[in-house]
XYZ file of C-alpha atoms in Angstrom:
597
model
C 0.026 0.025 -0.045
C 1.390 3.497 -1.019
C 1.711 6.224 1.606
C 1.905 10.208 1.351
C 3.315 12.946 3.484
C 2.729 16.574 2.322
C 6.239 18.108 2.040
C 5.231 21.150 4.367
C 8.816 21.744 5.574
C 10.246 22.048 2.094
C 7.394 24.340 0.829
C 7.982 26.591 4.012
C 11.881 26.631 3.070
C 11.129 27.753 -0.565
C 8.485 30.360 0.429
C 10.323 31.798 3.442
C 13.942 31.473 3.078
C 14.503 31.213 -0.851
C 11.621 33.481 -2.276
C 11.646 35.684 0.831
C 7.732 35.729 0.702
C 7.319 38.192 3.354
C 8.857 41.122 1.264
C 5.712 40.779 -0.851
C 3.438 42.372 2.055
C 2.784 45.351 0.385
C 0.387 43.465 -2.153
C -3.153 42.945 -1.361
C -3.905 39.824 0.570
C -0.213 39.206 1.622
C -0.600 41.012 4.794
C -3.327 38.785 5.792
C -0.925 35.785 5.167
C 1.619 36.280 7.639
C 4.292 33.429 8.094
C 2.273 31.849 11.064
C -0.849 31.835 8.893
C 0.888 30.551 5.840
C 2.328 27.602 8.058
C -0.912 26.907 9.534
C -2.682 26.861 6.213
C -0.142 24.613 4.772
C -0.222 22.103 7.797
C -4.029 22.004 7.777
C -4.065 21.449 3.856
C -1.155 18.789 4.372
C -3.356 17.016 7.094
C -6.481 17.049 4.914
C -4.613 15.605 1.744
C -3.024 12.684 4.099
C -6.109 11.972 6.263
C -9.170 12.774 3.938
C -8.243 12.759 0.233
C -5.313 10.123 0.061
C -7.268 7.377 1.360
C -9.649 7.522 -1.226
C -7.102 7.562 -4.079
C -6.750 3.648 -4.868
C -10.425 2.929 -3.927
C -11.554 5.597 -6.250
C -9.185 4.397 -8.893
C -10.721 0.878 -8.681
C -14.373 1.879 -8.286
C -14.431 4.736 -10.950
C -17.553 6.732 -11.832
C -20.796 5.255 -12.802
C -23.752 6.672 -15.006
C -27.330 5.772 -14.705
C -29.605 5.609 -17.664
C -30.918 9.337 -17.304
C -27.278 10.629 -17.461
C -26.558 11.082 -13.756
C -23.081 10.247 -12.586
C -22.276 8.776 -9.237
C -18.647 9.449 -7.803
C -16.625 6.795 -5.875
C -17.375 5.986 -2.418
C -16.244 8.723 -0.084
C -15.791 11.345 -2.529
C -19.206 13.312 -1.895
C -18.162 13.443 1.906
C -14.585 14.549 1.097
C -15.821 17.141 -1.226
C -18.184 18.339 1.577
C -14.987 18.805 3.970
C -13.029 20.485 1.274
C -16.084 23.023 0.949
C -16.538 23.499 4.471
C -13.035 24.377 5.008
C -13.174 27.186 2.390
C -10.534 25.883 0.116
C -12.452 26.686 -3.013
C -12.248 30.312 -2.511
C -9.033 30.698 -0.602
C -7.323 33.050 -3.072
C -10.401 34.403 -4.788
C -12.061 37.969 -4.716
C -13.742 38.785 -1.244
C -16.459 40.507 -2.950
C -17.911 37.131 -3.917
C -16.987 35.218 -0.826
C -13.467 34.350 -1.261
C -10.718 35.047 1.263
C -8.340 37.053 -0.964
C -5.199 35.290 -0.082
C -2.196 35.016 -2.405
C -2.444 32.791 -5.386
C 1.002 31.487 -4.269
C -0.555 29.751 -1.168
C -3.319 28.464 -3.203
C -0.739 26.746 -5.453
C 1.174 25.457 -2.603
C -1.792 23.431 -1.152
C -2.805 22.454 -4.676
C 0.286 20.216 -4.730
C -0.704 18.508 -1.632
C -4.197 17.878 -2.945
C -3.147 16.703 -6.262
C -0.434 14.414 -4.785
C -3.028 12.811 -2.500
C -5.606 12.302 -5.109
C -5.351 13.792 -8.527
C -8.800 12.693 -9.885
C -10.483 14.237 -6.715
C -8.381 17.504 -6.946
C -9.660 17.967 -10.532
C -13.198 18.725 -9.426
C -12.487 21.888 -7.532
C -9.607 22.722 -9.833
C -11.866 22.938 -12.923
C -14.456 25.063 -10.834
C -11.549 27.554 -9.958
C -10.742 27.939 -13.460
C -14.299 28.581 -14.538
C -14.710 31.181 -11.618
C -11.677 33.048 -13.011
C -13.062 33.293 -16.365
C -16.386 34.628 -15.238
C -14.497 37.001 -12.878
C -12.651 38.487 -15.622
C -14.977 38.330 -18.488
C -18.460 38.028 -17.050
C -21.060 40.921 -16.669
C -21.833 42.348 -13.171
C -24.959 40.416 -13.137
C -23.440 37.020 -14.234
C -20.731 37.548 -11.418
C -23.275 38.228 -8.801
C -25.464 35.357 -9.998
C -22.853 32.572 -10.284
C -19.596 33.307 -8.291
C -20.740 33.188 -4.640
C -22.122 29.908 -5.128
C -19.126 28.485 -6.799
C -16.830 30.258 -4.460
C -18.887 28.422 -1.515
C -18.431 25.136 -3.414
C -22.089 24.697 -3.683
C -21.929 24.926 -7.471
C -18.901 23.469 -9.458
C -17.750 24.396 -12.946
C -16.357 22.867 -16.028
C -14.661 23.946 -19.492
C -16.145 22.660 -22.728
C -13.692 23.046 -25.602
C -13.241 19.697 -27.320
C -15.429 18.031 -29.927
C -15.284 14.609 -31.664
C -13.701 16.099 -34.674
C -11.501 18.871 -33.279
C -9.307 19.180 -30.315
C -6.403 21.702 -30.699
C -7.706 23.236 -33.676
C -10.946 24.792 -32.303
C -11.647 26.763 -35.324
C -13.299 23.602 -36.663
C -15.898 23.402 -33.952
C -19.555 22.921 -34.780
C -21.489 23.442 -31.717
C -23.996 26.158 -32.507
C -25.694 28.910 -30.478
C -28.972 30.312 -31.864
C -29.841 33.714 -30.423
C -33.301 34.263 -28.332
C -35.448 37.251 -28.134
C -34.796 37.415 -24.474
C -31.003 37.800 -25.093
C -30.047 34.261 -24.169
C -28.991 31.608 -26.604
C -30.155 27.889 -27.509
C -26.771 25.666 -27.603
C -26.769 22.549 -29.822
C -23.878 20.209 -29.981
C -21.598 17.638 -28.394
C -18.461 18.158 -26.258
C -16.079 15.400 -25.235
C -13.293 14.685 -22.760
C -15.227 16.909 -20.375
C -13.572 16.598 -16.866
C -16.128 16.716 -14.012
C -18.783 17.221 -16.711
C -21.428 15.575 -14.366
C -21.354 14.171 -10.747
C -23.086 14.231 -7.638
C -21.172 16.450 -5.271
C -22.589 19.801 -5.892
C -26.153 21.135 -6.208
C -25.447 22.740 -9.782
C -22.846 22.506 -12.446
C -21.845 25.882 -14.515
C -20.539 24.699 -17.919
C -18.519 27.145 -19.848
C -19.074 26.218 -23.385
C -17.348 27.214 -26.575
C -19.807 27.625 -29.593
C -20.450 29.602 -32.851
C -23.378 31.993 -33.051
C -25.354 31.411 -36.223
C -23.886 33.355 -38.939
C -20.506 33.960 -37.262
C -17.377 33.876 -39.103
C -15.700 30.602 -39.705
C -12.382 29.676 -37.903
C -11.324 30.722 -34.453
C -12.456 34.387 -35.180
C -16.206 33.254 -34.960
C -16.080 31.510 -31.554
C -18.053 32.659 -28.455
C -18.265 31.591 -24.863
C -21.286 30.859 -23.116
C -22.402 29.911 -19.420
C -24.747 26.934 -19.626
C -25.909 25.814 -16.116
C -26.962 22.181 -15.373
C -29.920 23.608 -13.700
C -31.498 27.091 -14.595
C -30.915 29.537 -12.009
C -33.638 32.165 -11.270
C -33.128 35.843 -10.531
C -33.105 35.255 -6.894
C -30.501 32.484 -7.222
C -32.897 29.668 -6.667
C -32.500 26.602 -8.791
C -35.165 25.721 -11.326
C -35.661 23.197 -14.100
C -33.103 20.995 -15.700
C -31.255 22.483 -18.721
C -30.673 20.812 -21.876
C -27.409 19.215 -21.328
C -26.803 15.725 -20.314
C -23.965 13.369 -19.849
C -24.176 10.903 -22.821
C -21.402 8.659 -21.558
C -18.312 8.452 -19.425
C -14.960 8.065 -21.219
C -13.251 4.734 -20.443
C -9.746 5.969 -19.697
C -6.329 4.923 -18.918
C -6.174 6.682 -15.597
C -7.957 9.314 -13.322
C -10.793 6.743 -13.106
C -12.322 8.589 -10.286
C -12.807 11.796 -12.260
C -15.951 11.771 -14.366
C -14.612 12.540 -17.973
C -17.801 12.964 -19.846
C -19.423 13.240 -23.357
C -21.669 16.277 -22.930
C -24.767 16.538 -25.238
C -26.193 19.910 -25.717
C -29.858 19.793 -27.054
C -31.845 23.032 -26.900
C -29.839 23.980 -23.762
C -29.988 27.655 -22.603
C -26.857 29.537 -22.621
C -25.711 33.067 -21.784
C -23.012 34.972 -23.693
C -20.000 35.725 -21.597
C -17.963 38.465 -22.825
C -18.146 39.718 -26.588
C -19.494 37.914 -29.512
C -16.694 36.024 -31.393
C -14.213 36.727 -28.588
C -14.824 33.415 -26.696
C -11.250 32.047 -27.083
C -9.905 35.136 -25.382
C -12.086 34.503 -22.521
C -11.731 30.860 -22.436
C -7.845 31.361 -22.261
C -8.087 33.042 -19.010
C -9.340 29.512 -17.826
C -7.016 27.520 -19.983
C -3.744 29.575 -18.645
C -4.898 28.948 -15.197
C -5.538 25.285 -15.856
C -2.272 24.750 -17.566
C -0.500 25.956 -14.468
C -2.667 23.535 -12.479
C -1.757 20.692 -14.899
C 1.969 21.437 -14.487
C 1.506 21.249 -10.801
C -0.037 17.934 -11.376
C 3.089 16.670 -12.947
C 5.077 17.779 -10.029
C 2.420 16.178 -7.592
C 2.496 12.855 -9.057
C 6.404 12.771 -9.214
C 6.425 13.754 -5.688
C 4.317 10.910 -4.310
C 5.771 8.368 -6.684
C 9.311 9.498 -5.267
C 8.140 9.180 -1.696
C 6.922 5.708 -2.099
C 10.238 4.627 -4.087
C 12.476 6.002 -1.495
C 10.706 4.029 1.319
C 10.657 0.716 -0.713
C 14.177 1.269 -1.584
C 15.247 1.483 2.007
C 13.123 -1.527 2.949
C 13.593 -4.044 0.029
C 16.603 -6.192 0.453
C 18.299 -7.561 -2.759
C 21.892 -8.199 -3.583
C 24.989 -6.591 -2.103
C 26.541 -3.340 -2.264
C 29.370 -2.945 -4.736
C 31.741 -2.028 -1.964
C 30.917 -4.749 0.400
C 27.897 -5.790 2.716
C 26.029 -2.675 3.971
C 23.949 -4.847 6.234
C 26.085 -7.677 7.120
C 23.484 -8.995 9.728
C 21.178 -9.479 6.852
C 21.154 -11.838 3.906
C 21.154 -9.026 1.518
C 21.181 -5.186 1.477
C 18.384 -2.708 1.003
C 18.533 -1.721 -2.513
C 19.127 1.910 -2.015
C 22.783 1.025 -1.749
C 22.856 0.323 -5.476
C 23.960 3.349 -7.556
C 21.390 2.818 -10.255
C 18.505 2.871 -7.796
C 20.463 5.956 -6.069
C 20.230 7.603 -9.750
C 16.574 7.259 -10.102
C 15.814 8.537 -6.527
C 18.128 11.275 -6.869
C 16.846 12.331 -10.228
C 13.308 12.437 -9.009
C 14.233 14.295 -5.832
C 16.170 17.009 -7.756
C 13.465 17.541 -9.956
C 10.498 17.817 -7.318
C 12.634 20.222 -5.004
C 13.448 22.386 -8.154
C 10.029 22.040 -9.616
C 8.298 23.080 -6.390
C 10.527 26.083 -6.182
C 9.797 27.046 -9.947
C 6.099 26.731 -9.397
C 6.022 28.894 -6.247
C 8.375 31.502 -8.004
C 5.977 31.628 -11.112
C 2.963 31.654 -8.733
C 4.522 34.901 -7.076
C 4.783 36.432 -10.534
C 1.080 35.823 -10.919
C 0.294 37.522 -7.635
C 2.301 40.440 -8.684
C 0.663 40.664 -11.918
C -2.607 40.823 -10.651
C -1.982 42.706 -7.247
C 0.800 45.220 -7.650
C 0.073 48.999 -7.916
C 2.714 49.777 -10.510
C 1.401 49.110 -13.927
C 4.697 48.385 -15.647
C 5.512 45.886 -12.863
C 2.206 44.190 -13.297
C 2.588 44.058 -17.196
C 6.218 42.569 -16.955
C 5.031 39.984 -14.573
C 1.918 39.178 -16.756
C 4.426 38.533 -19.608
C 6.740 36.629 -17.673
C 3.749 34.374 -16.591
C 2.930 33.945 -20.220
C 6.438 32.841 -21.045
C 6.591 30.372 -18.271
C 3.099 28.931 -18.815
C 4.011 26.425 -21.567
C 7.224 25.776 -19.952
C 5.584 24.721 -16.610
C 3.024 22.708 -18.235
C 5.002 20.939 -20.863
C 8.251 20.333 -18.822
C 6.718 19.410 -15.455
C 4.224 17.052 -16.841
C 6.969 15.234 -19.255
C 9.037 14.837 -16.253
C 6.181 14.110 -13.922
C 5.312 11.081 -16.095
C 8.931 10.002 -16.795
C 9.677 10.145 -12.959
C 6.568 8.174 -12.277
C 7.762 5.358 -14.459
C 11.196 5.911 -12.730
C 9.782 5.249 -9.437
C 7.961 2.203 -10.739
C 11.136 0.886 -12.032
C 12.554 1.083 -8.454
C 9.852 -1.241 -7.261
C 10.919 -3.806 -9.981
C 8.172 -6.233 -10.692
C 6.220 -5.153 -7.736
C 5.801 -1.717 -9.373
C 3.796 -3.429 -12.051
C 1.274 -4.881 -9.478
C -1.654 -2.693 -8.612
C -1.398 -3.303 -4.833
C 1.755 -1.090 -4.674
C 0.036 1.990 -6.353
C 2.886 2.679 -8.798
C 0.822 1.620 -11.893
C -1.994 4.143 -10.881
C 0.567 7.047 -10.740
C 1.959 6.179 -14.075
C -1.531 5.948 -15.674
C -2.770 9.198 -13.896
C 0.388 11.224 -14.761
C 0.005 10.209 -18.615
C -3.008 12.513 -19.301
C -1.274 15.529 -17.764
C 0.920 15.558 -20.968
C -2.028 15.643 -23.325
C -4.892 17.744 -21.880
C -5.056 21.570 -21.626
C -2.958 21.612 -24.738
C -0.688 18.602 -25.747
C 2.876 19.448 -24.818
C 3.944 19.573 -28.549
C 1.509 22.512 -28.758
C 3.068 24.049 -25.582
C 6.426 23.890 -27.209
C 5.380 25.417 -30.437
C 3.358 28.213 -28.260
C 6.616 28.886 -26.518
C 8.834 29.301 -29.584
C 6.251 30.743 -31.987
C 4.279 33.109 -29.844
C 5.869 33.723 -26.307
C 9.436 34.174 -27.315
C 8.888 37.012 -29.771
C 6.025 38.711 -27.878
C 6.717 42.445 -27.048
C 10.075 42.126 -28.731
C 11.105 39.480 -26.517
C 10.975 41.437 -23.549
C 9.896 38.655 -21.056
C 12.645 36.155 -22.367
C 15.437 38.900 -22.161
C 14.238 39.747 -18.562
C 14.528 36.118 -17.553
C 18.020 35.912 -19.197
C 19.045 38.998 -17.362
C 17.722 37.771 -13.862
C 19.644 34.574 -14.295
C 22.869 36.109 -15.767
C 23.106 38.547 -13.237
C 22.573 36.108 -10.392
C 25.640 34.026 -11.912
C 27.701 37.228 -12.316
C 26.958 38.432 -8.623
C 27.958 35.130 -7.198
C 30.606 34.126 -9.453
C 33.404 35.157 -6.896
C 31.819 33.264 -3.991
C 33.842 30.075 -3.597
C 30.793 28.234 -2.023
C 28.753 29.137 -4.987
C 31.123 29.060 -7.973
C 30.349 25.415 -8.659
C 26.615 26.153 -9.062
C 26.960 29.371 -11.104
C 29.556 27.584 -13.261
C 27.076 24.805 -14.421
C 23.813 27.419 -14.452
C 25.844 29.770 -16.743
C 26.699 26.977 -19.125
C 23.058 26.043 -19.324
C 22.072 29.740 -19.787
C 24.662 30.103 -22.599
C 23.254 27.126 -24.281
C 19.611 28.550 -24.023
C 20.686 31.927 -25.318
C 22.538 30.071 -28.142
C 19.522 28.284 -29.051
C 17.330 31.346 -28.926
C 19.644 33.094 -31.516
C 19.727 30.039 -33.733
C 15.734 30.356 -33.976
C 16.164 34.085 -34.732
C 18.527 33.325 -37.593
C 17.143 30.129 -38.852
C 13.493 29.933 -38.224
C 11.919 32.755 -40.103
C 13.176 31.534 -43.542
C 12.352 28.023 -42.579
C 9.418 27.577 -40.164
C 9.857 23.812 -39.820
C 13.267 24.572 -37.979
C 11.321 26.077 -35.121
C 8.829 23.192 -35.061
C 11.635 20.606 -35.128
C 13.593 22.293 -32.332
C 10.359 23.414 -30.227
C 10.349 20.482 -28.046
C 14.106 20.553 -27.083
C 13.811 24.166 -26.596
C 10.912 23.929 -24.142
C 13.005 21.405 -22.101
C 16.216 23.383 -22.449
C 14.265 26.383 -21.033
C 12.933 24.218 -18.160
C 16.154 22.879 -17.317
C 17.805 26.506 -17.036
C 14.787 27.572 -15.066
C 15.087 24.379 -12.687
C 18.850 25.111 -12.533
C 18.198 28.563 -11.355
C 15.915 27.388 -8.763
C 18.695 25.057 -7.433
C 21.297 27.799 -7.540
C 18.904 30.059 -5.478
C 18.306 27.133 -3.011
C 22.129 26.312 -2.766
C 22.841 29.984 -1.943
C 20.047 29.936 0.677
C 21.438 26.765 2.183
C 24.689 28.027 2.351
C 23.813 31.252 4.142
C 21.538 29.514 6.686
C 24.344 26.872 7.439
C 26.812 29.736 8.014
C 24.383 31.458 10.298
C 24.114 28.369 12.423
C 20.621 27.418 11.331
C 19.438 24.214 13.412
C 18.107 22.523 10.075
C 21.776 21.221 9.496
C 20.780 17.846 7.903
C 17.933 19.383 5.902
C 20.229 22.134 4.447
C 23.140 19.739 3.801
C 20.812 17.454 1.926
C 19.736 20.446 -0.154
C 23.285 21.091 -1.196
C 23.990 17.562 -2.071
C 20.928 17.449 -4.247
C 21.847 20.694 -6.082
C 25.345 19.277 -6.694
C 23.657 16.300 -8.295
C 21.230 18.368 -10.356
C 24.220 20.505 -11.645
C 26.473 17.571 -12.395
C 24.211 15.010 -13.608
C 21.173 16.667 -15.093
C 22.117 20.174 -16.204
C 24.672 18.879 -18.812
C 21.637 17.953 -20.877
C 21.656 21.459 -22.261
C 24.250 20.605 -24.427
C 22.396 17.785 -26.192
C 19.394 19.827 -26.301
C 21.304 22.719 -28.199
C 22.966 20.168 -30.623
C 19.398 18.801 -31.416
C 18.034 22.031 -32.059
C 21.013 23.273 -34.223
C 20.483 20.178 -36.295
C 17.476 21.905 -37.871
C 14.672 20.119 -39.571
C 16.175 18.492 -42.637
C 16.219 14.830 -41.586
C 13.088 15.094 -39.557
C 11.037 16.332 -42.575
C 12.850 14.762 -45.461
C 11.395 11.189 -45.407
C 8.402 10.988 -47.839
C 4.856 10.348 -46.349
C 4.372 7.163 -47.992
C 7.658 5.676 -46.506
C 6.085 5.860 -42.989
C-alpha cells in the first residue's frame, strides 16, 4: 500500500527562505497571510490531503464513476463526503475575490496547497480545480450580473464548474468546432452540439454545475474568429439564485480512460440548452484562455504532484527491500542482503526524482509569485512585465513538469521492479494518472510551439530577455563566491546554451519555419532545465547562508546542497544535447516521404 506525507517543511523553506515571501507584504492579501498563517494553512492542507483525500485514491481508481440511464453520474464511495469537507474548510475560495465570498489570500498559497491535494488524489482535486478555472473566467469576462449570479455559489463550493472545448472532430484546432448557438428574443441563446473529454462534466457532489461552453453563433465567421463563450448551467438559475428546471445538457457517456478513473470525464450533449453569452461575441477564445492558462499551470502542478508521491514511495521501498549486496561490500552484514538503496542505479533514479521535485516546487512557487504581482501590484509596468513573464513560463511549466512527472512516475515504478507493475503497490496508478497531464489543456507539443512561436517574440522578446538578465546577473553576482562558484558555473553553461538556441531560432526559423517546429520540444526542455537550475542555485545560496548562520536545520540544508550538486553534475549537462538537436534543424526530420512511413 502506498503512503503520502505533504512536504510542508520544503514548501516553507522555499517560500520563507528562498523566495522571501514576506517581502511581498505590500501586495493585497499578503498582509493577511503572515508566516504563521501560511504555516498553519499549509499544515492543515497537508493534514486533509493525508487523512481525507489520500485514503480515497486507490479505492476511487478501482471503483471509478458510474452513469445511470438518465445521465446522472455517481462518484466513488467517500468522494462526496470528502468534497463536503473541502467545501466547509473554505479551500475553494482561498485566493478568490472577497467581494464574492473568497478569502483573497495569495495565489501562491493556493498553488502550494494544490500540490498536496493533487499528490494525495489527483482525480479528486480536478473537481475543484476545474471550478476555480471557471470562476476565474467569469470573474474576468462576465458581466456584473453574471458574477453576482454565479460566483458566490461557486466560491462556496455549492456549485462547481467545467470548461467545454473539445469536440469529436476537433481538439487543438478549435476553429473547426460545430457547436451552435442560436440567439433568442430574451438575449439568451440555445446551444446545440456535443463536447467530449469534459472533466467533471457530471457528478453528484454539487447542487449545480456551471458549464463554460465554446460555440459559434449562427452567421458568425468561420475559424477561431467566430467562436463565442457561453455559461450553460446544469439547472436553470432564477434571478433570486434559486435553482429551477433541468437545462438541456446531459452526460451521454463516461469516457473509458487509462487513468484518473475517479474523475468523471464525460461526453456532454447539448440539445436546446439555454446559454448566456460571456464577454463579447466572437471573442470566446480570449475569454476561455483566462481559464486555460490557469488550468495549464494547474496541470503543470499535477506533473510535480505525481512525481512527488511516486518518489516518496520509491524511496521508502528502496530502504526496505533487500536484494543483492553493495558493490563496496555488505552494507547490512546482519541480513542476507542489502537494501536496494545501496545500489548506484537505484540512487540515480531516486536522486533524479528528488532533484526534479525540489526544483519544480520552487519553480512553481516562483511563478505563482509572478502571478500575484501581475494581478495585485500597484505599479502598472511591474504588473505588465510579470504578466508577460507568466505567459512565457506557462508552456514551460505545463510541458516540462508534466513530461518529467510522467517520466519520473515510470522511474519510481522501476525502483519497485516487478512489484511496481502490480496494482497493490500503487505505482501503476501513478503512471496511468500522470500520462494524461502531458495531453490535456494543450498537448505538450503545442506548448512547445506556443513557447517558440508566440511567447519568445512577444513584445520584442521582452520577457525572455528579462529572464536571461535575471539568471545572468545572479551568476555574475555570485561568481566570486567560492561556495557558489560550482553552481553558477554549471548554471551559466546552461544559460549560454539557451541563449545560443534562442539566437539560432532568430537566424534560422523565419526563412524555414520547420526549423522552429523541429527544435521546439528540445527548446522547451532546455528552457525548463535552465529554470530548474536557477531554482537550485537560489536554494544552494540560501542553504549555504543558513548553515553559516548556524541554522538548526543542518541535515535538511546539507541535503539541499547535495541534491543541488547532483542536479548540476548529472542533469544540467543535458543542455548541450538539447542545443545540438535544435541546431541540427529540420532536414532529416522532414525529408522522408509521407508514403515511407
